[in-house]
Coordinates of C-alpha atoms in Angstrom, one line a residue:
M1 CA -8.0 23.2 0.1
K2 CA -10.2 21.1 2.3
T3 CA -13.6 19.5 1.9
T4 CA -16.2 20.6 4.4
A5 CA -19.4 18.7 3.9
G6 CA -19.9 15.5 5.8
V7 CA -16.5 15.6 7.4
M8 CA -15.3 13.4 10.2
P9 CA -15.5 15.3 13.5
H10 CA -12.7 15.2 16.0
R11 CA -10.5 13.3 13.6
M12 CA -8.2 14.2 10.7
S13 CA -9.1 11.5 8.2
H14 CA -7.4 12.3 5.0
I15 CA -4.9 9.5 5.3
D16 CA -7.7 7.0 5.2
A17 CA -9.2 8.9 2.3
I18 CA -6.0 8.4 0.3
R19 CA -6.4 4.7 0.8
A20 CA -9.9 4.9 -0.4
V21 CA -8.9 6.7 -3.6
A22 CA -6.2 4.1 -4.2
V23 CA -8.4 1.1 -3.8
L24 CA -11.2 2.7 -5.9
F25 CA -8.7 3.1 -8.8
V26 CA -7.7 -0.5 -8.5
M27 CA -11.3 -1.7 -8.4
W28 CA -12.3 0.5 -11.4
A29 CA -9.4 -1.0 -13.4
H30 CA -10.2 -4.6 -12.6
Y31 CA -14.0 -4.3 -13.0
A32 CA -13.9 -2.4 -16.3
E33 CA -11.4 -4.8 -17.7
K34 CA -13.3 -7.9 -16.8
F35 CA -16.8 -6.8 -17.6
G36 CA -15.8 -4.7 -20.7
P37 CA -16.0 -7.7 -23.2
I38 CA -19.6 -8.6 -22.2
A39 CA -20.9 -5.0 -21.9
G40 CA -22.9 -3.5 -24.8
S41 CA -22.2 0.2 -24.0
G42 CA -20.4 2.5 -21.7
Q43 CA -17.0 1.3 -22.9
W44 CA -15.5 4.7 -22.0
L45 CA -15.2 3.3 -18.5
N46 CA -12.8 0.6 -19.8
T47 CA -11.1 2.9 -22.2
A48 CA -10.4 5.4 -19.5
Q49 CA -8.8 2.9 -17.2
Q50 CA -6.8 1.3 -20.0
Y51 CA -5.2 4.6 -21.2
G52 CA -5.0 5.9 -17.6
N53 CA -3.6 2.6 -16.2
F54 CA -5.8 3.2 -13.1
G55 CA -4.6 0.0 -11.5
R56 CA -1.0 1.1 -11.5
I57 CA -2.0 4.5 -10.2
G58 CA -3.8 2.9 -7.3
V59 CA -0.8 0.7 -6.5
V60 CA 1.7 3.6 -6.7
V61 CA -0.5 5.5 -4.2
F62 CA -0.6 2.5 -1.9
F63 CA 3.2 2.0 -2.1
A64 CA 3.8 5.7 -1.3
L65 CA 1.4 5.4 1.7
S66 CA 3.4 2.4 3.0
G67 CA 6.5 4.6 2.9
L68 CA 4.7 7.3 4.7
L69 CA 3.7 5.1 7.6
I70 CA 5.9 2.0 8.0
P71 CA 9.5 3.3 8.6
N72 CA 8.2 5.6 11.3
S73 CA 6.7 2.7 13.2
L74 CA 10.2 1.4 13.9
N75 CA 12.0 3.0 16.9
G76 CA 13.0 2.4 20.4
P77 CA 15.2 -0.5 21.6
I78 CA 15.9 -3.0 18.8
G79 CA 14.4 -6.0 20.6
V80 CA 11.2 -4.2 21.7
G81 CA 10.8 -2.3 18.5
T82 CA 11.3 -5.4 16.3
R83 CA 8.8 -7.5 18.4
Q84 CA 6.2 -4.8 18.3
F85 CA 6.6 -4.3 14.5
L86 CA 6.4 -8.0 13.7
I87 CA 3.4 -8.7 15.9
R88 CA 1.4 -5.7 14.6
R89 CA 2.3 -6.2 11.0
F90 CA 1.6 -10.0 11.1
L91 CA -1.8 -9.6 12.8
R92 CA -2.6 -6.6 10.6
L93 CA -2.0 -8.5 7.3
Y94 CA -2.2 -12.2 7.6
P95 CA -5.5 -13.1 9.2
T96 CA -7.5 -11.1 6.7
Y97 CA -5.3 -12.4 3.9
W98 CA -5.9 -16.0 5.0
L99 CA -9.6 -15.3 4.9
S100 CA -9.3 -14.2 1.3
I101 CA -7.6 -17.4 0.1
P102 CA -10.6 -19.8 0.2
L103 CA -12.9 -17.1 -1.0
G104 CA -10.5 -16.5 -3.9
F105 CA -10.3 -20.2 -4.6
F106 CA -14.1 -20.4 -4.9
A107 CA -14.5 -17.3 -7.1
Y108 CA -11.4 -17.4 -9.3
W109 CA -10.8 -21.2 -9.5
M110 CA -13.7 -23.5 -8.5
L111 CA -16.4 -21.7 -10.4
F112 CA -14.3 -21.9 -13.6
G113 CA -13.4 -25.6 -13.2
M114 CA -9.8 -25.1 -12.1
H115 CA -7.9 -26.8 -9.3
M116 CA -5.0 -26.0 -7.0
D117 CA -3.0 -28.6 -5.2
V118 CA -2.1 -28.6 -1.5
A119 CA 1.4 -27.2 -2.2
G120 CA -0.2 -24.2 -4.0
W121 CA -2.5 -23.6 -1.0
L122 CA 0.5 -23.7 1.4
A123 CA 2.6 -21.4 -0.8
N124 CA -0.3 -18.9 -1.0
A125 CA -0.6 -19.0 2.8
T126 CA 2.9 -17.6 3.1
M127 CA 2.0 -14.5 1.0
L128 CA 4.9 -15.4 -1.2
P129 CA 3.5 -17.8 -3.8
D130 CA 5.3 -16.4 -6.8
A131 CA 8.7 -16.5 -5.0
L132 CA 8.0 -20.1 -4.2
G133 CA 7.1 -20.9 -7.8
Y134 CA 3.3 -21.3 -7.4
T135 CA 0.4 -19.4 -8.9
E136 CA -1.3 -16.7 -6.9
M137 CA -4.8 -17.5 -5.7
M138 CA -5.7 -14.0 -6.9
G139 CA -3.6 -12.0 -9.3
H140 CA -3.4 -8.8 -7.2
Y141 CA -1.5 -10.7 -4.4
W142 CA 1.8 -9.6 -6.1
T143 CA 1.8 -6.2 -4.3
L144 CA 1.8 -7.9 -0.9
E145 CA 5.0 -9.7 -1.7
T146 CA 6.6 -6.3 -2.5
E147 CA 5.3 -5.0 0.8
L148 CA 7.0 -7.8 2.7
V149 CA 10.3 -7.0 1.0
F150 CA 9.9 -3.4 2.0
Y151 CA 9.3 -4.5 5.6
V152 CA 12.5 -6.5 5.6
L153 CA 14.5 -3.6 4.2
C154 CA 13.0 -1.3 6.9
L155 CA 13.8 -3.8 9.6
G156 CA 17.4 -4.0 8.4
L157 CA 17.7 -0.2 8.4
F158 CA 16.2 -0.2 11.9
W159 CA 18.8 -2.6 13.2
L160 CA 21.5 -0.5 11.6
G161 CA 20.1 2.7 13.1
G162 CA 19.2 4.4 9.9
V163 CA 15.5 4.0 9.4
Q164 CA 14.7 7.4 11.0
Q165 CA 17.5 9.3 9.2
M166 CA 16.6 11.4 6.3
R167 CA 20.1 11.0 4.8
V168 CA 19.7 7.2 4.8
L169 CA 16.2 7.2 3.4
C170 CA 17.2 9.5 0.5
A171 CA 20.2 7.4 -0.2
V172 CA 18.2 4.2 -0.3
C173 CA 15.5 5.7 -2.5
V174 CA 18.1 6.9 -5.0
A175 CA 20.1 3.7 -4.9
L176 CA 17.0 1.6 -5.6
S177 CA 16.1 3.8 -8.5
A178 CA 19.6 3.5 -9.9
A179 CA 19.6 -0.2 -9.4
F180 CA 16.3 -0.5 -11.3
V181 CA 17.7 1.5 -14.2
A182 CA 20.9 -0.5 -14.3
T183 CA 19.3 -4.0 -14.0
S184 CA 16.8 -3.0 -16.7
A185 CA 19.4 -1.6 -19.1
L186 CA 21.7 -4.6 -18.6
H187 CA 18.9 -7.1 -18.8
I188 CA 20.0 -8.7 -15.5
I189 CA 16.4 -9.8 -14.7
P190 CA 15.3 -12.4 -17.3
A191 CA 12.9 -11.3 -20.0
N192 CA 10.4 -14.0 -19.0
A193 CA 10.4 -12.9 -15.3
L194 CA 7.1 -11.7 -13.8
G195 CA 6.5 -8.0 -14.2
Q196 CA 6.5 -7.5 -10.4
Y197 CA 10.1 -8.6 -10.2
K198 CA 11.1 -6.5 -13.1
G199 CA 9.6 -3.4 -11.4
M200 CA 10.2 -4.3 -7.8
L201 CA 13.3 -2.1 -7.3
F202 CA 11.5 0.9 -8.6
H203 CA 8.4 0.2 -6.5
L204 CA 10.6 -0.1 -3.4
S205 CA 12.2 3.2 -4.4
I206 CA 8.7 4.8 -4.5
M207 CA 8.1 3.4 -1.0
F208 CA 11.2 5.1 0.3
W209 CA 10.2 8.2 -1.5
G210 CA 7.1 8.1 0.6
A211 CA 9.3 7.9 3.7
C212 CA 11.3 10.9 2.6
F213 CA 8.0 12.7 2.0
R214 CA 7.1 12.1 5.7
K215 CA 10.3 13.5 7.0
A216 CA 10.1 16.6 4.7
Y217 CA 6.5 17.2 5.7
D218 CA 7.1 16.8 9.4
H219 CA 10.3 18.8 9.5
P220 CA 10.8 20.8 6.3
K221 CA 13.5 23.1 7.7
D222 CA 15.6 20.5 9.4
R223 CA 19.1 20.1 7.8
V224 CA 20.7 17.0 6.2
V225 CA 24.1 16.5 4.6
L226 CA 23.9 14.5 1.4
G227 CA 26.7 13.2 -0.8
L228 CA 29.8 11.0 -0.6
S229 CA 31.9 11.0 2.6
G230 CA 35.3 12.6 2.0
V231 CA 34.4 14.2 -1.3
R232 CA 33.5 17.8 -0.7
A233 CA 32.5 18.5 -4.2
L234 CA 29.8 15.9 -4.0
R235 CA 28.4 16.9 -0.6
A236 CA 25.5 19.3 0.0
D237 CA 24.0 20.7 3.2
C238 CA 20.3 21.3 2.6
S239 CA 16.9 21.3 4.2
Y240 CA 14.7 18.2 4.3
K241 CA 12.4 19.9 1.9
R242 CA 15.1 20.5 -0.6
A243 CA 16.4 17.0 -0.2
F244 CA 13.0 15.6 -0.8
L245 CA 12.7 17.6 -4.0
G246 CA 16.0 16.1 -5.1
V247 CA 14.8 12.5 -4.6
T248 CA 11.5 13.4 -6.2
G249 CA 13.5 14.5 -9.3
V250 CA 15.2 11.1 -9.4
V251 CA 12.0 9.2 -9.1
V252 CA 10.3 11.4 -11.7
F253 CA 13.3 11.0 -14.1
V254 CA 13.0 7.2 -13.9
S255 CA 9.3 7.4 -14.6
L256 CA 10.0 9.5 -17.7
L257 CA 12.8 7.2 -18.7
I258 CA 10.3 4.3 -18.8
G259 CA 8.2 6.3 -21.1
A260 CA 11.2 7.3 -23.3
V261 CA 12.3 3.7 -23.7
G262 CA 8.7 2.8 -24.5
F263 CA 8.5 5.5 -27.1
K264 CA 11.8 4.4 -28.7
Q265 CA 10.6 0.8 -28.9
H266 CA 7.1 1.8 -30.0
D267 CA 5.8 0.2 -26.8
V268 CA 2.5 2.0 -26.0
L269 CA 2.0 0.0 -22.7
H270 CA 5.3 1.3 -21.2
M271 CA 4.5 4.8 -22.4
I272 CA 1.1 4.6 -20.5
E273 CA 2.9 3.1 -17.5
S274 CA 5.3 6.0 -17.4
V275 CA 2.4 8.5 -17.2
S276 CA 0.6 6.3 -14.6
Y277 CA 3.6 6.4 -12.3
L278 CA 3.7 10.2 -12.5
A279 CA 0.0 10.4 -12.0
G280 CA 0.2 8.2 -8.9
L281 CA 3.0 10.3 -7.3
S282 CA 1.1 13.5 -8.1
I283 CA -2.3 12.2 -6.7
F284 CA -0.6 11.1 -3.5
S285 CA 1.2 14.4 -3.1
V286 CA -1.9 16.5 -3.7
L287 CA -4.2 14.4 -1.4
A288 CA -1.5 14.5 1.3
T289 CA -1.0 18.3 1.2
V290 CA -3.2 20.8 -0.6
W291 CA -6.4 18.8 -1.1
K292 CA -7.1 16.8 2.1
I293 CA -10.3 14.8 1.8
H294 CA -12.1 14.5 5.1
L295 CA -15.4 13.1 3.9
R296 CA -17.0 10.5 6.1
L297 CA -17.6 8.1 3.2
F298 CA -13.9 8.2 2.0
A299 CA -12.6 7.9 5.6
W300 CA -14.8 4.8 6.1
L301 CA -13.8 3.2 2.8
G302 CA -10.2 3.9 3.7
K303 CA -10.7 2.2 7.0
I304 CA -11.8 -1.0 5.3
S305 CA -9.5 -0.6 2.3
Y306 CA -7.2 -3.5 3.0
S307 CA -10.2 -5.9 3.0
M308 CA -11.5 -4.1 -0.1
Y309 CA -8.2 -4.6 -1.8
L310 CA -8.1 -8.3 -1.0
L311 CA -11.7 -9.2 -1.6
H312 CA -12.9 -6.9 -4.3
G313 CA -12.4 -9.6 -6.9
I314 CA -14.8 -12.1 -5.2
P315 CA -18.1 -10.4 -6.4
L316 CA -16.4 -9.5 -9.7
Y317 CA -15.7 -13.1 -10.6
V318 CA -18.9 -14.5 -9.2
I319 CA -21.0 -12.0 -11.2
F320 CA -18.9 -12.6 -14.3
W321 CA -19.5 -16.3 -13.9
L322 CA -23.3 -15.8 -13.5
C323 CA -23.4 -13.5 -16.5
G324 CA -21.8 -16.1 -18.6
R325 CA -24.0 -18.9 -17.3
E326 CA -27.3 -16.9 -17.6
G327 CA -26.4 -14.9 -20.8
W328 CA -26.6 -11.6 -19.1
T329 CA -24.7 -9.7 -21.7
G330 CA -25.1 -6.4 -23.6
A331 CA -25.9 -4.1 -20.7
P332 CA -24.1 -0.9 -20.0
L333 CA -20.7 -1.5 -18.4
A334 CA -21.7 0.5 -15.3
L335 CA -24.6 -1.9 -14.7
Y336 CA -22.1 -4.6 -14.1
M337 CA -19.5 -2.6 -12.2
I338 CA -21.8 -0.9 -9.7
P339 CA -23.4 -4.0 -8.1
A340 CA -20.0 -5.7 -7.9
A341 CA -18.6 -2.7 -6.1
V342 CA -21.5 -2.5 -3.7
L343 CA -21.1 -6.2 -2.9
A344 CA -17.4 -5.7 -2.5
V345 CA -17.9 -2.9 0.0
G346 CA -20.4 -5.1 2.0
I347 CA -18.1 -8.1 2.1
S348 CA -15.1 -6.0 3.1
W349 CA -17.0 -4.4 5.9
L350 CA -17.9 -7.8 7.2
S351 CA -14.3 -8.9 6.9
F352 CA -13.0 -5.8 8.7
S353 CA -15.6 -6.1 11.5
A354 CA -15.1 -9.9 12.1
V355 CA -11.4 -10.3 11.4
E356 CA -9.4 -7.2 10.7
A357 CA -10.5 -4.9 13.5
P358 CA -10.3 -7.6 16.3
C359 CA -6.8 -8.6 15.1
I360 CA -5.6 -5.0 15.1
W361 CA -7.0 -4.6 18.6
F362 CA -5.3 -7.8 19.7
A363 CA -2.0 -6.8 18.3
H364 CA -2.1 -3.5 20.2
A365 CA -3.1 -5.3 23.3
L366 CA -0.1 -7.6 23.0
T367 CA 2.3 -4.8 22.4
S368 CA 0.9 -2.0 24.5
T369 CA 3.7 0.1 26.1
R370 CA 1.6 0.8 29.2
R371 CA 0.8 -2.8 29.6
A372 CA 4.5 -3.8 29.4
K373 CA 5.4 -1.1 31.9
A374 CA 2.7 -2.2 34.3
A375 CA 3.8 -5.8 34.1
D376 CA 7.4 -4.9 34.7
A377 CA 6.5 -2.8 37.7
A378 CA 4.2 -5.5 39.1
Q379 CA 7.0 -8.0 38.8
A380 CA 9.4 -5.7 40.7
G381 CA 6.8 -5.2 43.4
E382 CA 6.5 -1.5 42.6
P383 CA 3.5 0.6 41.6
A384 CA 3.2 1.4 37.9
Q385 CA 4.5 4.8 36.9
E386 CA 2.2 7.6 36.1
K387 CA 1.8 8.1 32.4
R388 CA 4.1 10.8 31.3
P389 CA 2.8 13.8 29.4
R390 CA 2.8 13.0 25.7
V391 CA 5.4 14.8 23.7
A392 CA 4.4 17.0 20.8
A393 CA 3.1 14.9 17.9
S394 CA 4.5 15.2 14.4
R395 CA 2.3 16.9 11.9
I396 CA 1.5 13.6 10.1
E397 CA 0.8 11.9 13.4
N398 CA -2.0 14.4 14.1
L399 CA -3.5 13.3 10.8
L400 CA -3.4 9.5 11.3
P401 CA -6.6 7.5 11.8
E402 CA -7.5 6.4 15.3
S403 CA -6.5 2.8 14.6
E404 CA -2.9 3.9 13.9
H405 CA -2.4 6.4 16.7
G406 CA -0.9 3.7 18.8
Q407 CA 1.8 3.0 16.2
A408 CA 2.4 6.7 15.6
T409 CA 3.2 7.4 19.2
Q410 CA 6.3 5.2 19.0
R411 CA 7.3 6.4 15.9
L412 CA -2.2 0.7 9.4

């Protein structure tokens, strides 16, 4: 099934649309939760996000997308591939993130009479404030720390030669899920630890599930041997598609296990969380396969989704502060949420245009394969080689947004 009205011409844009859906889920959750207590009606918007755990759904979709895109961006010689990956990821993430820090301080801290010392600012600048023992400037920064851990794991697999191997990706996905279950059952992670650390192993498993999805989607009939070396009874020769269904079963089982434990302990929050994991995996799978959204609006929102994710809380907290100061309470919940969302989109577009897009361009300019070849040829006193015909692109590569085609050819 494909949408037809208002589609993006000359461009398969459903990957960006998935990003848009994910960030809209997150925004709905945060806006409804914050404005709910001062709204006089329309509380179904908050009830829906609470029982649906929309924020977790959006995060799961984002994590699966990272798995879809990031591992495949690592190939070629180790030195060149590592340099390209680090430069592009750094310039893709950090400049826009740094822009969000002072804005977050103003909206989340200063307006409400709170202060953060210099050490806290510096810790936040690393994107690892929690790991360094400091409070996040904005609460949703925790997902970025998980992303960085995923990048480190992908780099390690790249150096070991396994980041492009379906067998390795499946094994890592299953191992991380098993480690999550074991550490949770044995209470290895302290009870007072932040939730992001309690769930990090499972979230990383979901990211590698996304990487397995990519392999199975691109090459469903390719073969892979899974199991323990030297133990014939535990070895299986199967297609990528069947292997992916296997790891999906593992991830789904863990999601259901979270719900079962919550049911046993009468913990409604964990029961809801279990359903939200399943919903996030399902939404990602559907939007990546049978219902590909190509609407211009969704593609555009997906294009600026990183800025939206970072900055959507700025208008939320500013408006919330104004409402408290001026006594603007009792209105329908949507009347608070919609203006905040519109302002968030506008701020995010400015951030993307002024910071994010130029940094993406600069990263590609620094790591351009053609530029490197031309420089090498010039240094050797030889004419640059003609550009070779491009090899057939993978199925996913054909669906990537324009800003990511450069990364896809080696393999936001």
